[in-house]
mmCIF file of C-alpha atoms in Angstrom:
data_model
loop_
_atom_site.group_PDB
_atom_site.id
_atom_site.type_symbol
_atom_site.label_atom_id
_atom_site.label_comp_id
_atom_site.label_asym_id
_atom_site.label_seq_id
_atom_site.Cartn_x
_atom_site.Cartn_y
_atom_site.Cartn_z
ATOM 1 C CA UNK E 29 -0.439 -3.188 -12.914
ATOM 2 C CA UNK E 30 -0.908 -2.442 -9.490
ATOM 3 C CA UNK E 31 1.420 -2.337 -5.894
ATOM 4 C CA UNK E 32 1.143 -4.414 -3.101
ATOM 5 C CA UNK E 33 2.908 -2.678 -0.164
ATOM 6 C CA UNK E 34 3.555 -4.154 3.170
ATOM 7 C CA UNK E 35 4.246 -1.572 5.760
ATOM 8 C CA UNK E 36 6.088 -2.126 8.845
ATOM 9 C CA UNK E 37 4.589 0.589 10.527
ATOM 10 C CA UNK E 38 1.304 2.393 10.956
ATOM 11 C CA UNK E 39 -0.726 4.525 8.114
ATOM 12 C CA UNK E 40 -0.559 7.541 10.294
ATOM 13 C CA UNK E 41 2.911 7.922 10.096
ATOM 14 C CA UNK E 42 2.700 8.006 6.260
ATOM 15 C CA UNK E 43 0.763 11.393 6.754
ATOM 16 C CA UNK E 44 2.155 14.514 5.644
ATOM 17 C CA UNK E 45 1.921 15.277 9.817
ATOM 18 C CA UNK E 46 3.423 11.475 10.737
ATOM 19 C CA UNK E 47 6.489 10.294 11.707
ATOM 20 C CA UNK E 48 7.955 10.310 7.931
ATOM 21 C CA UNK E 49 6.290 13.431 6.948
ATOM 22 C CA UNK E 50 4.666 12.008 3.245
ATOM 23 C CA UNK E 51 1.798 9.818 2.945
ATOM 24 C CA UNK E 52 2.634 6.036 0.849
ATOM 25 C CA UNK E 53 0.930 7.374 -2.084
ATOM 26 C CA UNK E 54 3.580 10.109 -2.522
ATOM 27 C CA UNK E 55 6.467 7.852 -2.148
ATOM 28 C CA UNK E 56 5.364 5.197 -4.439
ATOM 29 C CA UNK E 57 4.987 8.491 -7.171
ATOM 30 C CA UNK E 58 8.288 7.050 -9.133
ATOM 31 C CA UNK E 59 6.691 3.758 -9.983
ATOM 32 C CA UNK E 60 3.351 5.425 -11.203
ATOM 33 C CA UNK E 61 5.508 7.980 -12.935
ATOM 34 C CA UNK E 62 7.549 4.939 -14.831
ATOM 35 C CA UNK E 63 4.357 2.792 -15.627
ATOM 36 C CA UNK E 64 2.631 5.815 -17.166
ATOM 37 C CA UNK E 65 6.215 5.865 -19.316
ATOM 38 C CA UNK E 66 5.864 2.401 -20.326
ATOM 39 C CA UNK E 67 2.046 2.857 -20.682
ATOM 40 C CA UNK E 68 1.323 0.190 -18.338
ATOM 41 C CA UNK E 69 -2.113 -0.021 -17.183
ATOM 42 C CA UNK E 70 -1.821 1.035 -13.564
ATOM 43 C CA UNK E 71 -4.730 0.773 -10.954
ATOM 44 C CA UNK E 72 -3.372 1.484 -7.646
ATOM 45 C CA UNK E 73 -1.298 0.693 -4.334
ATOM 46 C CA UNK E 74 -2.657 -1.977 -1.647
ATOM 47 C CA UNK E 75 -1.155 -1.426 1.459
ATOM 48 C CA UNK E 76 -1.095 -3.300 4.925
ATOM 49 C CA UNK E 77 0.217 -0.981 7.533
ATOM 50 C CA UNK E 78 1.680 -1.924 10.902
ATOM 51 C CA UNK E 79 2.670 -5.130 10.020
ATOM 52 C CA UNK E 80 5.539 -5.262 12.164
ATOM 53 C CA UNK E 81 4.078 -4.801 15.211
ATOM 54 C CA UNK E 82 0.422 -5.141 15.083
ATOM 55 C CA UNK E 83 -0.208 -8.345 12.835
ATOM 56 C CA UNK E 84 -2.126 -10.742 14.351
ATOM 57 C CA UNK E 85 -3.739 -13.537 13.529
ATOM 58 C CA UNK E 86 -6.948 -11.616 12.993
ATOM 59 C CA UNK E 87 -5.008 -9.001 11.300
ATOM 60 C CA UNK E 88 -3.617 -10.545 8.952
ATOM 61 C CA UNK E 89 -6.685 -12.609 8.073
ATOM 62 C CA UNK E 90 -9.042 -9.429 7.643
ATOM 63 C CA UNK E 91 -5.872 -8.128 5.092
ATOM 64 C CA UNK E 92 -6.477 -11.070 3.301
ATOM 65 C CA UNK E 93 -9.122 -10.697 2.288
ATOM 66 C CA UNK E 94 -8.901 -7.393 1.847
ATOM 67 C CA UNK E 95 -6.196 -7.785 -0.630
ATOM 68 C CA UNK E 96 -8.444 -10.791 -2.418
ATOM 69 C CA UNK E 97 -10.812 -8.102 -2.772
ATOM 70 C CA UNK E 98 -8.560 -5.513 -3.980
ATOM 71 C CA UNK E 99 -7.076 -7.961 -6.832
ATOM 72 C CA UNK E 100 -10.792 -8.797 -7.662
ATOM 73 C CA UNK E 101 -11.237 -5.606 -8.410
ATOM 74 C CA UNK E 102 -8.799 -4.684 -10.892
#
């Protein structure tokens, strides 16, 4: 079990200093919480940040295969 998280905005404003004051990790802590409960086998979150406003083509290419990656290695 893992999360796939598309962010509109940037990872630095999912800092404990950033614009919404707690990093991703943090507010995902309910689902991690509830597949512990269910004693799901959880890995991790994948996140691609500033997707509103920063995904180009190259962007979202590069998260691609990032994320092909990230799924490989569960």
């Amino acid at each position: 079990m893992a999360l796939s998280i598309t962010a509109g905005i940037n990872e630095e404003d999912y800092q404990a200093s950033g614009r919404y004051k707690y990093p991703l990790k943090q507010l995902t802590a309910p689902f991690e919480i509830t597949f512990n409960y269910v004693k799901a086998d959880y890995r991790s979150v994948f996140a691609f940040y500033g997707a509103e406003h920063q995904a180009t083509s190259e962007r979202m290419e590069r998260n691609a295969q990032d994320y092909i990656s990230f799924i490989e290695g569960l």
